[in-house]
Short mmCIF file of C-alpha atoms in Angstrom, two decimals:
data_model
loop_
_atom_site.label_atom_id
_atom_site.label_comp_id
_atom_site.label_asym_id
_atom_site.label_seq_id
_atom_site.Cartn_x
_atom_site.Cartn_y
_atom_site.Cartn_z
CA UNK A 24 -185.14 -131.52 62.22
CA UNK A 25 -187.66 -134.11 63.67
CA UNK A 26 -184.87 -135.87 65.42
CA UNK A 27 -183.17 -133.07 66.71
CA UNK A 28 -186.18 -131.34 68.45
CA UNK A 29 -187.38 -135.08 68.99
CA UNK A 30 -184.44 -135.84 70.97
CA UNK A 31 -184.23 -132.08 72.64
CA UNK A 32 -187.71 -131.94 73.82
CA UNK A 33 -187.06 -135.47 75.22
CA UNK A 34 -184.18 -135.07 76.94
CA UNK A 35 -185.56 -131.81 78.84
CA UNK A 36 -183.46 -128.91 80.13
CA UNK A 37 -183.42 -130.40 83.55
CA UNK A 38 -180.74 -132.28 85.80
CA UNK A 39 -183.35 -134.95 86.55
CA UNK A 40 -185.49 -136.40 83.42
CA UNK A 41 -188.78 -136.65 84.09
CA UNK A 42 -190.72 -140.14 83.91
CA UNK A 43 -192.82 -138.87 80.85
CA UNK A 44 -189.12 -138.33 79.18
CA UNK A 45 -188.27 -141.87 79.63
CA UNK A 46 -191.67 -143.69 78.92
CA UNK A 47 -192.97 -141.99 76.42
CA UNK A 48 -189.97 -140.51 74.41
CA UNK A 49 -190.46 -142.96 71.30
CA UNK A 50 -194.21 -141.81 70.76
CA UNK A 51 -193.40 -137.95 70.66
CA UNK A 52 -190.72 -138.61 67.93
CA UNK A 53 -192.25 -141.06 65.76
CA UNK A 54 -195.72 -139.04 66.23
CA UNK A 55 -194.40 -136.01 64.17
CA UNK A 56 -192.43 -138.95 61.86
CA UNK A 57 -195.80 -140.43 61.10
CA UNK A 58 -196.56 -137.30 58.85
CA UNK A 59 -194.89 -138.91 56.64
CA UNK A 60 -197.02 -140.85 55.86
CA UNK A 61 -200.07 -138.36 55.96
CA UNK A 62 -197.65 -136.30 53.31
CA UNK A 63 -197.78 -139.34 51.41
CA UNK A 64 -201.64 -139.79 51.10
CA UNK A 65 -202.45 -136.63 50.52
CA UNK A 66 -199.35 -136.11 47.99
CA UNK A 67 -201.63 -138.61 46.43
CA UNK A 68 -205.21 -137.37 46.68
CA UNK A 69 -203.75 -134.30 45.10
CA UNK A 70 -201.85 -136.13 41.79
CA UNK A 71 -205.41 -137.52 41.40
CA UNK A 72 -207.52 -134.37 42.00
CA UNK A 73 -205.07 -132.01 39.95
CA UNK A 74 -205.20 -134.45 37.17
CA UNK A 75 -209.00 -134.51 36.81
CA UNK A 76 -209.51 -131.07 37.14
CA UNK A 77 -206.99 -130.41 34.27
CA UNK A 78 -207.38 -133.40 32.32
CA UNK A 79 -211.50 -132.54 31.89
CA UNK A 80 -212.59 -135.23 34.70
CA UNK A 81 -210.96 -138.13 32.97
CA UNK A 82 -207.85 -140.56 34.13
CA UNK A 83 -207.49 -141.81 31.29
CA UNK A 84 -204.60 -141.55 28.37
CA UNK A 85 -203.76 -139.35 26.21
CA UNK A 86 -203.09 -137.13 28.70
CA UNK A 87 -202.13 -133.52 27.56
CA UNK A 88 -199.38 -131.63 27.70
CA UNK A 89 -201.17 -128.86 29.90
CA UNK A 90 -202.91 -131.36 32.57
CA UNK A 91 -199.34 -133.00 32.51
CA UNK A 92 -197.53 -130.02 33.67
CA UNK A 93 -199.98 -128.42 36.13
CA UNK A 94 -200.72 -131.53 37.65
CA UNK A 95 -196.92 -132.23 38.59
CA UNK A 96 -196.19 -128.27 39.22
CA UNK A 97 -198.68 -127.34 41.61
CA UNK A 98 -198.03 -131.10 43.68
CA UNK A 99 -194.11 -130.05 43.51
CA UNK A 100 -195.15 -126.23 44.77
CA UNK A 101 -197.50 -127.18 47.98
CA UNK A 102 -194.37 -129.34 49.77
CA UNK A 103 -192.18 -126.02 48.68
CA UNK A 104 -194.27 -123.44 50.38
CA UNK A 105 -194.57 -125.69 53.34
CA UNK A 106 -190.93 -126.26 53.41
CA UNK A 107 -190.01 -122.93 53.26
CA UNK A 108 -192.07 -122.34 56.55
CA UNK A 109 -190.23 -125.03 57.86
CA UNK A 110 -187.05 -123.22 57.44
CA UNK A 111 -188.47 -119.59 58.53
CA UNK A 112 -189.76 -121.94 61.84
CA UNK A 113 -186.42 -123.66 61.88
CA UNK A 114 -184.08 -120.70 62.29
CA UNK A 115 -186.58 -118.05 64.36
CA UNK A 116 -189.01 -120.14 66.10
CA UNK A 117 -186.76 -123.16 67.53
CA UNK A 118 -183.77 -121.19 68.85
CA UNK A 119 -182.73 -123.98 71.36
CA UNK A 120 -182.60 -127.34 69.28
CA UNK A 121 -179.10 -126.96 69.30
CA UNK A 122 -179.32 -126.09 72.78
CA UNK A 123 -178.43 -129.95 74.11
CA UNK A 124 -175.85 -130.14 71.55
CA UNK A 125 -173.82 -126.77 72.60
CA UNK A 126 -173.68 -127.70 75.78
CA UNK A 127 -172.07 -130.89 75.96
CA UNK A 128 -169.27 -129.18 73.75
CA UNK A 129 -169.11 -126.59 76.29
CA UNK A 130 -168.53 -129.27 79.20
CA UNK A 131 -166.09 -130.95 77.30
CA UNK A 132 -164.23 -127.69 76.58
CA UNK A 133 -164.65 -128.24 72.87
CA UNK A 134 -165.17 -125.61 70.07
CA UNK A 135 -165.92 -125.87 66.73
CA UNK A 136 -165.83 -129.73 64.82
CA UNK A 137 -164.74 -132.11 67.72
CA UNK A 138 -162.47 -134.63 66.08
CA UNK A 139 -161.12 -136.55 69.28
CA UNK A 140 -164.95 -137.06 70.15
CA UNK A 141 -165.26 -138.47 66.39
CA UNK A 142 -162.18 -140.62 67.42
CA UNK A 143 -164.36 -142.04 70.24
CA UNK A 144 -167.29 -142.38 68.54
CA UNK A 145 -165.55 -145.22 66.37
CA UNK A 146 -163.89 -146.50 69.41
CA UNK A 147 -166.28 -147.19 71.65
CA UNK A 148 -169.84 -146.81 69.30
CA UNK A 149 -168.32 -148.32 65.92
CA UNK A 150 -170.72 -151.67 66.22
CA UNK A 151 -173.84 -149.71 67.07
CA UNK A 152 -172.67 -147.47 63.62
CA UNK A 153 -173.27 -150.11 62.20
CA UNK A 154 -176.20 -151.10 63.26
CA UNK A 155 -178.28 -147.63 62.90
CA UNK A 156 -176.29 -147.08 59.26
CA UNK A 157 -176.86 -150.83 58.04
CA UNK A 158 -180.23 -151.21 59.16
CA UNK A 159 -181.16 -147.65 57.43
CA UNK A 160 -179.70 -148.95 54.11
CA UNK A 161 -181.64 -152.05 54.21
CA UNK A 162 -184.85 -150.42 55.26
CA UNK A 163 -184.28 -147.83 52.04
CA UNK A 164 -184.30 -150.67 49.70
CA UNK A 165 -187.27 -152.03 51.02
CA UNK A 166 -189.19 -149.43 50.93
CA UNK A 167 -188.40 -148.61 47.12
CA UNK A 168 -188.91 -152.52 46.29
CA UNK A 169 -192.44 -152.53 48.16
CA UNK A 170 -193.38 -150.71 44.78
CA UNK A 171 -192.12 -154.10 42.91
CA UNK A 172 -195.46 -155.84 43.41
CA UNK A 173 -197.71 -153.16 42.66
CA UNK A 174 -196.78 -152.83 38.62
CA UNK A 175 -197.37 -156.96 38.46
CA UNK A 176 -200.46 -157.20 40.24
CA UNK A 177 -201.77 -154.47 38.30
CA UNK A 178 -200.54 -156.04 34.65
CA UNK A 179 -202.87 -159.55 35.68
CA UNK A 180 -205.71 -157.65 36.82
CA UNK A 181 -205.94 -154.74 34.07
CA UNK A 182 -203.86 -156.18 31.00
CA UNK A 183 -205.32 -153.70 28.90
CA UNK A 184 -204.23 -150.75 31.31
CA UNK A 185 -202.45 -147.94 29.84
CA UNK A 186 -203.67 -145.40 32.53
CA UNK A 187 -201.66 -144.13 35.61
CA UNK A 188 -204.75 -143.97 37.73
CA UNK A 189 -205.31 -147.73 38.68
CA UNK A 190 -201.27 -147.29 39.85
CA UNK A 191 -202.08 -144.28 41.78
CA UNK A 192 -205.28 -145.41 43.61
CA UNK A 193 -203.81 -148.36 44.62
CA UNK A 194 -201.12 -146.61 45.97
CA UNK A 195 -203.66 -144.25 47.66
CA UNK A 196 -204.68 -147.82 49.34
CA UNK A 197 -201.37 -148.79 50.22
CA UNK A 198 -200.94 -145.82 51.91
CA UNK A 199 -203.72 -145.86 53.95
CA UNK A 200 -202.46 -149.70 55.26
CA UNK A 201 -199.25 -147.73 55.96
CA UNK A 202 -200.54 -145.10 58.50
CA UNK A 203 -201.94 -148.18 59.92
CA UNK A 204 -198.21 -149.03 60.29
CA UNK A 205 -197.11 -145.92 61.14
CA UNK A 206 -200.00 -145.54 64.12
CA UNK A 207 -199.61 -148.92 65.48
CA UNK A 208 -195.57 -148.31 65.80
CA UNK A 209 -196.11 -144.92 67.38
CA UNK A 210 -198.50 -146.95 70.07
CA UNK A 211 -196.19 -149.73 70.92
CA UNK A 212 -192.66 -148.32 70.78
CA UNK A 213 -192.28 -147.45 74.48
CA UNK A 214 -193.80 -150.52 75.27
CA UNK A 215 -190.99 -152.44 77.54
CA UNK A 216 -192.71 -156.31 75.85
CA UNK A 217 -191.81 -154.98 72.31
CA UNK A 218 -189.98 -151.92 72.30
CA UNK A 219 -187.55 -150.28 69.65
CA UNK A 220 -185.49 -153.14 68.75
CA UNK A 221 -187.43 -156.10 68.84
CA UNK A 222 -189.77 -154.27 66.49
CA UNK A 223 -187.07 -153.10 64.20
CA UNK A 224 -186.23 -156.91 64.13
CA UNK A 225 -189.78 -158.36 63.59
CA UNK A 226 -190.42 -155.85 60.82
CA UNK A 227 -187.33 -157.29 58.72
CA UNK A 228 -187.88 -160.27 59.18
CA UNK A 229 -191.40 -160.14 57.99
CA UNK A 230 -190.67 -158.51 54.73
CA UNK A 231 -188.14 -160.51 54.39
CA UNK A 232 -190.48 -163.40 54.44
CA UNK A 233 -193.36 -161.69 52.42
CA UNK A 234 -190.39 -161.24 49.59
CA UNK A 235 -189.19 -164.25 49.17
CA UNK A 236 -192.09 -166.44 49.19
CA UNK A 237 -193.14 -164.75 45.76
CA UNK A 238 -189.34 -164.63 44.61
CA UNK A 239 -189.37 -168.20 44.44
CA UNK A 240 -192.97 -169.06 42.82
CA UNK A 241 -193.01 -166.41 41.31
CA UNK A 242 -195.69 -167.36 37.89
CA UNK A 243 -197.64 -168.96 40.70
CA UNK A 244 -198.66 -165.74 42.61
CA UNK A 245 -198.44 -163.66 39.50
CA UNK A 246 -201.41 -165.93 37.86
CA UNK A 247 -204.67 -164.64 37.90
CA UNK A 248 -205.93 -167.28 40.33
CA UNK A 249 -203.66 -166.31 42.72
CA UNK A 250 -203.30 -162.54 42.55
CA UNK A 251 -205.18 -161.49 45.45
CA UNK A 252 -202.28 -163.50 47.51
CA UNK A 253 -199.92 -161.04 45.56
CA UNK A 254 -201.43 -158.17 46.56
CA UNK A 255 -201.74 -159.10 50.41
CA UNK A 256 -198.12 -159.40 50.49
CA UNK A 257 -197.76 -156.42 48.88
CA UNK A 258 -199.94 -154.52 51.81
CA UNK A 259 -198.89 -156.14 54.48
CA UNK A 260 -194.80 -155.80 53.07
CA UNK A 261 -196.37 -151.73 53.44
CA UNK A 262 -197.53 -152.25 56.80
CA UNK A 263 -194.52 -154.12 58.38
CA UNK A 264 -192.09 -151.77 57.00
CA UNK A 265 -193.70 -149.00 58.54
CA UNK A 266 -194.70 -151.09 61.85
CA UNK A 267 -190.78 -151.71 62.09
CA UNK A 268 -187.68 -150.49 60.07
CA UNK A 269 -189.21 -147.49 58.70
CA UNK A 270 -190.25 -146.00 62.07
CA UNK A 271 -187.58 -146.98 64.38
CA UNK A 272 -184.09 -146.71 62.14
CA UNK A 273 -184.69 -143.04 62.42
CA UNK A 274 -185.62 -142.75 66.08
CA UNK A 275 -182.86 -145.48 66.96
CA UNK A 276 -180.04 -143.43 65.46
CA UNK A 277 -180.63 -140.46 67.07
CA UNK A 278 -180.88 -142.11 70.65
CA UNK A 279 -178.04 -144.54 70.50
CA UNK A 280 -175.32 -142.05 70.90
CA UNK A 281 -175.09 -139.12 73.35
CA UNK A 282 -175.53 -135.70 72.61
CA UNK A 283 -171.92 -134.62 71.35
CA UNK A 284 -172.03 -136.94 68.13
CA UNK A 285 -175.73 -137.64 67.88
CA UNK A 286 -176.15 -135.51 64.81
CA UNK A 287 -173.30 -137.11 62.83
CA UNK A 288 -174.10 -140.08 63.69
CA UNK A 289 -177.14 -139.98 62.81
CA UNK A 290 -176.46 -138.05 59.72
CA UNK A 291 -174.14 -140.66 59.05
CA UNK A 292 -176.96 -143.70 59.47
CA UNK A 293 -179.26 -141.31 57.40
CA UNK A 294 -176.61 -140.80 54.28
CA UNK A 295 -176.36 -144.68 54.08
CA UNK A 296 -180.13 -144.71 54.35
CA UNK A 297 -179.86 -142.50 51.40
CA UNK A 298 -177.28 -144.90 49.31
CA UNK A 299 -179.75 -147.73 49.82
CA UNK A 300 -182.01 -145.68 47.71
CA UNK A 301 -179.65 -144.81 45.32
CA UNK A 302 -178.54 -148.66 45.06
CA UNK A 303 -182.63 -149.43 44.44
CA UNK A 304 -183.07 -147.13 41.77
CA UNK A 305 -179.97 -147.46 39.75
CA UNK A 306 -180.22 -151.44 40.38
CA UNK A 307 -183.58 -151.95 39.38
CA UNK A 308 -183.55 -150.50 35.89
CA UNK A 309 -180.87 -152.94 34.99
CA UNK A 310 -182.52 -156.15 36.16
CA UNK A 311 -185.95 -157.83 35.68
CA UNK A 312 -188.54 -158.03 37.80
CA UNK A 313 -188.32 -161.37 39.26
CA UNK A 314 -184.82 -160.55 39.69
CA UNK A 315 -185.49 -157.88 42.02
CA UNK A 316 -187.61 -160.21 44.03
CA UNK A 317 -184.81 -162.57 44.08
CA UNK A 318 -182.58 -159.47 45.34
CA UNK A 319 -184.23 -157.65 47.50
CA UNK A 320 -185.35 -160.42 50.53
CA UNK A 321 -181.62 -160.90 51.24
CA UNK A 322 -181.74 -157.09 52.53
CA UNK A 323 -184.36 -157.74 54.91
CA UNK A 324 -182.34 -160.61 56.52
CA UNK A 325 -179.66 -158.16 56.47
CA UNK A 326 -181.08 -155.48 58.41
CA UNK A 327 -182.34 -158.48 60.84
CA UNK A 328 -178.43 -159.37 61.56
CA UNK A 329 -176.90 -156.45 62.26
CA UNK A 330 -180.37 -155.31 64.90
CA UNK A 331 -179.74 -158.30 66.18
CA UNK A 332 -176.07 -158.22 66.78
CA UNK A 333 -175.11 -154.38 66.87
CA UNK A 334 -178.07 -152.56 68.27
CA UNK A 335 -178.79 -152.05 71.83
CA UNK A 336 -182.41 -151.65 73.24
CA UNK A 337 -183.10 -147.79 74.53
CA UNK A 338 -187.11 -148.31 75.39
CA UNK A 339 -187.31 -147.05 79.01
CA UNK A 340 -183.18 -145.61 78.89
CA UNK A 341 -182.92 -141.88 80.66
CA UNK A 342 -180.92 -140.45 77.38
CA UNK A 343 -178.88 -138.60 80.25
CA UNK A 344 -177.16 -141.94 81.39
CA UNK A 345 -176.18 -141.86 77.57
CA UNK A 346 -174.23 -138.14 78.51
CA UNK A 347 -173.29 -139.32 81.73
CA UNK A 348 -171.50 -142.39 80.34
CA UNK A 349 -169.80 -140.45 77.23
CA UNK A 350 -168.13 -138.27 80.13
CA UNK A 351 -166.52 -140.79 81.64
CA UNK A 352 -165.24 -141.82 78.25
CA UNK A 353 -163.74 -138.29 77.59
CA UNK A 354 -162.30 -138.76 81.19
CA UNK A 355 -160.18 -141.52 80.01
CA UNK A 356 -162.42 -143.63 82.83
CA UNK A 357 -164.95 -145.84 80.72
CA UNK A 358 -164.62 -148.42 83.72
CA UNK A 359 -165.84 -145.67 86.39
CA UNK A 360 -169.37 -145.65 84.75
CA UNK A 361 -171.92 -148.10 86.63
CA UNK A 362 -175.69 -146.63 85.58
CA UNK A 363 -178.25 -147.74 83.84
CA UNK A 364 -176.62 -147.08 80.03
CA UNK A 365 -174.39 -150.22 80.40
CA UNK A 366 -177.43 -152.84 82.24
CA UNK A 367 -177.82 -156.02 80.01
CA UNK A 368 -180.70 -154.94 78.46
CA UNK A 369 -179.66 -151.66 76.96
CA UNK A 370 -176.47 -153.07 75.41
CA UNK A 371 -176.45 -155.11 72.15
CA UNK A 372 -175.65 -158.86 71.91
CA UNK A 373 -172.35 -157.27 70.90
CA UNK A 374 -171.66 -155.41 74.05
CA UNK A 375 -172.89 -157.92 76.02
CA UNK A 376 -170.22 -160.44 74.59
CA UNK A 377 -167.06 -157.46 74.71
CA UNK A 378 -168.06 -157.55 78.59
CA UNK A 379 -169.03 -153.87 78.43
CA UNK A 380 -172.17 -154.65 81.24
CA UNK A 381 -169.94 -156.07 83.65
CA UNK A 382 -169.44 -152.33 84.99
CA UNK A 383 -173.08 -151.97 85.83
CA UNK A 384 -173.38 -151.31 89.43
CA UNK A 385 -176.37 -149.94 90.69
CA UNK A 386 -175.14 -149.06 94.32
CA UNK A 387 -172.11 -147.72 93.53
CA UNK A 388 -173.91 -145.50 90.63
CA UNK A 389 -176.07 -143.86 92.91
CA UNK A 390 -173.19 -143.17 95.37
CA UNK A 391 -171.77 -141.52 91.84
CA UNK A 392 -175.35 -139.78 91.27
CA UNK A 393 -175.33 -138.10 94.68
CA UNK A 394 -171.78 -136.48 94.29
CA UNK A 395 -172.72 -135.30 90.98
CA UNK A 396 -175.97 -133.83 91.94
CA UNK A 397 -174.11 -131.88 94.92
CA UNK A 398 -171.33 -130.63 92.54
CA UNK A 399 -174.17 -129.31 90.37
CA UNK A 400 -176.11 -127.90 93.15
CA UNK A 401 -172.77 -126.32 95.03
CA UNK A 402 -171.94 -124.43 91.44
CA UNK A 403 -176.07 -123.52 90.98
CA UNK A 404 -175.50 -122.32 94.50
CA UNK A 405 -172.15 -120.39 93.71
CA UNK A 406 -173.46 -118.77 90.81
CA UNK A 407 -176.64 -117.52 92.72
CA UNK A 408 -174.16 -115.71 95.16
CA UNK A 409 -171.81 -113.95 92.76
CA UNK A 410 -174.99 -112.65 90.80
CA UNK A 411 -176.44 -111.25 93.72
CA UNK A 412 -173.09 -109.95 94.62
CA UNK A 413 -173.02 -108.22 91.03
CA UNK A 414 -169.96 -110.54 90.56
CA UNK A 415 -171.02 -111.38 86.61
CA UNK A 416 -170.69 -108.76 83.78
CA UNK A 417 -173.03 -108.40 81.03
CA UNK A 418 -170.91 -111.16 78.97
CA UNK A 419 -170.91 -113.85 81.24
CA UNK A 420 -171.51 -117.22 80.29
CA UNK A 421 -175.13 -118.49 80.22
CA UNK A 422 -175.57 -121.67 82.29
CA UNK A 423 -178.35 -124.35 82.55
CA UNK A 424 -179.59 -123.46 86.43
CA UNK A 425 -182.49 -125.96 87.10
CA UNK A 426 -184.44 -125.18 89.85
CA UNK A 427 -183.88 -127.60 92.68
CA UNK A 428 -186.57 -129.18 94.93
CA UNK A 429 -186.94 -128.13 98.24
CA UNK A 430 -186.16 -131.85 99.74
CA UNK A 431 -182.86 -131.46 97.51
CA UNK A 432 -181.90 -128.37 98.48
CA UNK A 433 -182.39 -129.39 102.51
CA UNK A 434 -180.72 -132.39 102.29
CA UNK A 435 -177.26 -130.80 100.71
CA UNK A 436 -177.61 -127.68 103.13
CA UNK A 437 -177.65 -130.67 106.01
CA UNK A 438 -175.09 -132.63 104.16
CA UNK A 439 -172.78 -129.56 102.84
CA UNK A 440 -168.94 -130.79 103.66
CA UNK A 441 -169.50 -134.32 103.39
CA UNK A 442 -169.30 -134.94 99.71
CA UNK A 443 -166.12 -135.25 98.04
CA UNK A 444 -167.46 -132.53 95.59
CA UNK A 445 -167.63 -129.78 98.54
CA UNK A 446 -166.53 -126.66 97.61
CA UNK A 447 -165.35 -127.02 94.26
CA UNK A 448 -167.89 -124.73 92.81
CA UNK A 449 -167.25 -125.95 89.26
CA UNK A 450 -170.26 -127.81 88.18
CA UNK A 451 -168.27 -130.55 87.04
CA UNK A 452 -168.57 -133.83 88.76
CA UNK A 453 -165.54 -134.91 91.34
CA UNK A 454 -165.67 -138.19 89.55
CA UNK A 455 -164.08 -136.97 86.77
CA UNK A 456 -162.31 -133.64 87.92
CA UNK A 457 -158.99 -134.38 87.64
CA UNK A 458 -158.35 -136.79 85.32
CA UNK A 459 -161.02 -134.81 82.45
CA UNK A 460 -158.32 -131.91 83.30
CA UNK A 461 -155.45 -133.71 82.24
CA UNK A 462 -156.98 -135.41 78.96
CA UNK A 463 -158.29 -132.83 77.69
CA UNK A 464 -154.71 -130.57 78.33
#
């Protein structure tokens, strides 16, 4: 739900997006993905509160079958209640998250599932699939191996320990370092010098690095002399997963593709985020621990690769150059496209090597832009005069009627005729008129 009213809110309603769209898109979405890791803490603070109250003020084993039970009930039945807000907001308070999504079927004369746009998708966004889907699964089994260090680190400096509570206030720490994470990637994802990708890339890398230095001396860091090493690689694993993967796989999928198969694809990205999990949790009970630590590093370089290779940068990309682009590709006329969606630098090394930037041309895409704009505002136009003639019935279609500036609206009026759009009245762009007729026939 995040992405979706993430990417609806950022995208606007309008034919123009507005600078605060573009340059600050990234904070809005990974600002509400942040709670996260506020759930998180105080998931935690509560574990820890519930189990003092019930276990008579103590931490410490045995614990009782009473203090075991409320404790895990009532944390289990907070996240419910709020959850089932979330729906009840979902469905009656956020009528128009889909609204982005129904449209773009609508242009495309598309109803229900739209399989030839599914047929595209692998076509023409197949390598950035796998970037948003591999990276996701990497990141997931990260983020369930960050917990590897805590159980050794705790086993040198408590041997004895038999209670849960050391675990859970250093996770209560390591959660704080997170948010620091979470903040610092909220603060510096729009920022052009480091940005979506090269953050996603830094992040790997980094845990990558803070793996397998202890996979490899492993007795060394686990000794009691050198512990406190341990442990900072365990924090700082925290804080680069958040300040990288963790934030940015789930913004990145979303904003990739354009509107029409943004939520499979990104449900897509997010089920193999989910497998990675899986693949964690079944793997790790069937290996030992220095194992895992041989293991897991090799995702990290994994996710590094395929950011590298597959993903393209969109920090600072209108998302409507994505829609713009996509109907050209429905039109049969991929070639036709010159914006900003296929410029070097928001196209992957992949792209970049297939030749798909060599289209960009900036002059002839606003020569494009115009035309469009004066299709749009001749049909905006159009529909104004048949609803003051009392033209439309009570079920006529609902269209997306922005409200045009004065300058715009002057400079059509002195321009009307001139555009190869003149006249047509349809709201679809002359560009694509004809030949969008006959593929989609």
């Amino acid at each position: 739900m995040t992405a979706t009213s993430g990417m609806e809110n950022a995208v606007g309603s309008g034919k123009v997006s507005t600078k605060e769209d573009r340059l600050h898109r990234g904070r809005k979405v990974t600002s509400a993905f942040l709670m996260q890791g506020w759930g998180q803490f105080f998931n935690q603070v509560i574990l820890i509160l519930f189990l003092l109250i019930f276990h008579h003020g103590s931490g410490n084993p045995p614990y009782s079958h009473v203090a075991v039970q409320w404790t895990y009930r009532i944390s289990f039945a907070i996240p419910a209640v709020g959850t089932l807000w979330l729906v009840y907001y979902r469905t009656y308070k956020m009528k128009s998250a889909s609204k982005q999504l129904a449209a773009a079927k609508k242009k495309s004369k598309v109803t229900g599932y739209d399989t030839e746009s599914l047929k595209l998708t692998f076509t023409y966004f197949g390598p950035r699939m796998i970037a948003t889907a591999g990276a996701w699964f990497a990141n997931d089994v990260f983020f369930y191996g960050n917990k590897l260090f805590q159980s050794e680190f705790i086993k040198v400096i408590l041997p004895e320990n038999t209670s849960i509570m050391p675990g859970w206030l250093y996770n209560l720490i390591n959660v704080g370092v997170s948010l620091v994470g979470y903040y610092l990637a909220s603060f510096l994802i729009d920022n052009k010098l480091y940005g979506r990708k090269r953050m996603q890339m830094i992040g790997f890398f980094m845990d990558f690095l803070l793996f397998v230095i202890p996979a490899f001396n492993f007795e060394h860091y686990k000794s009691i002399e050198h512990v406190k090493e341990f442990q900072t690689m365990y924090f700082l694993s925290s804080f680069f997963n958040q300040f990288g993967p963790n934030a940015v796989t789930f913004l990145v999928a979303a904003e990739v593709y354009p509107t029409p198969i943004r939520a499979t694809a990104h449900g897509v990205s997010a089920a193999a985020g989910k497998l990675g999990a899986l693949l964690a949790s079944v793997l790790y009970n069937y290996i030992d621990t220095q194992t895992k630590f041989y293991v897991v590093p090799w995702f990290g370089l994994m996710g590094m690769l395929v950011t590298v290779l597959f993903l393209p940068d969109t920090t600072g990309l209108d998302l409507k150059e994505q829609e713009r682009r996509w109907h050209f590709i429905r039109a049969g006329r991929e070639s036709d496209y010159h914006g900003i969606a296929v410029h070097p630098r928001h196209l992957s090394w992949w792209e970049r090597w297939r030749g798909v930037g060599r289209y960009y041309d900036p002059d002839a895409d606003y020569k494009q832009k115009i035309e469009e704009m004066r299709a749009d505002w001749e049909a905006s136009e159009a529909r104004k005069a048949d609803e003051k003639a009392g033209a439309w019935g009570d079920d006529a279609e609902e269209h997306d009627d922005s409200v045009w500036s004065s300058d715009v609206s002057t400079f059509f009026e002195k321009t009307k005729g001139r555009g190869s759009g003149s006249g047509s009245g349809s709201g679809t762009s002359p560009l694509l008129a004809p030949k969008e007729k006959e593929f989609v026939e």
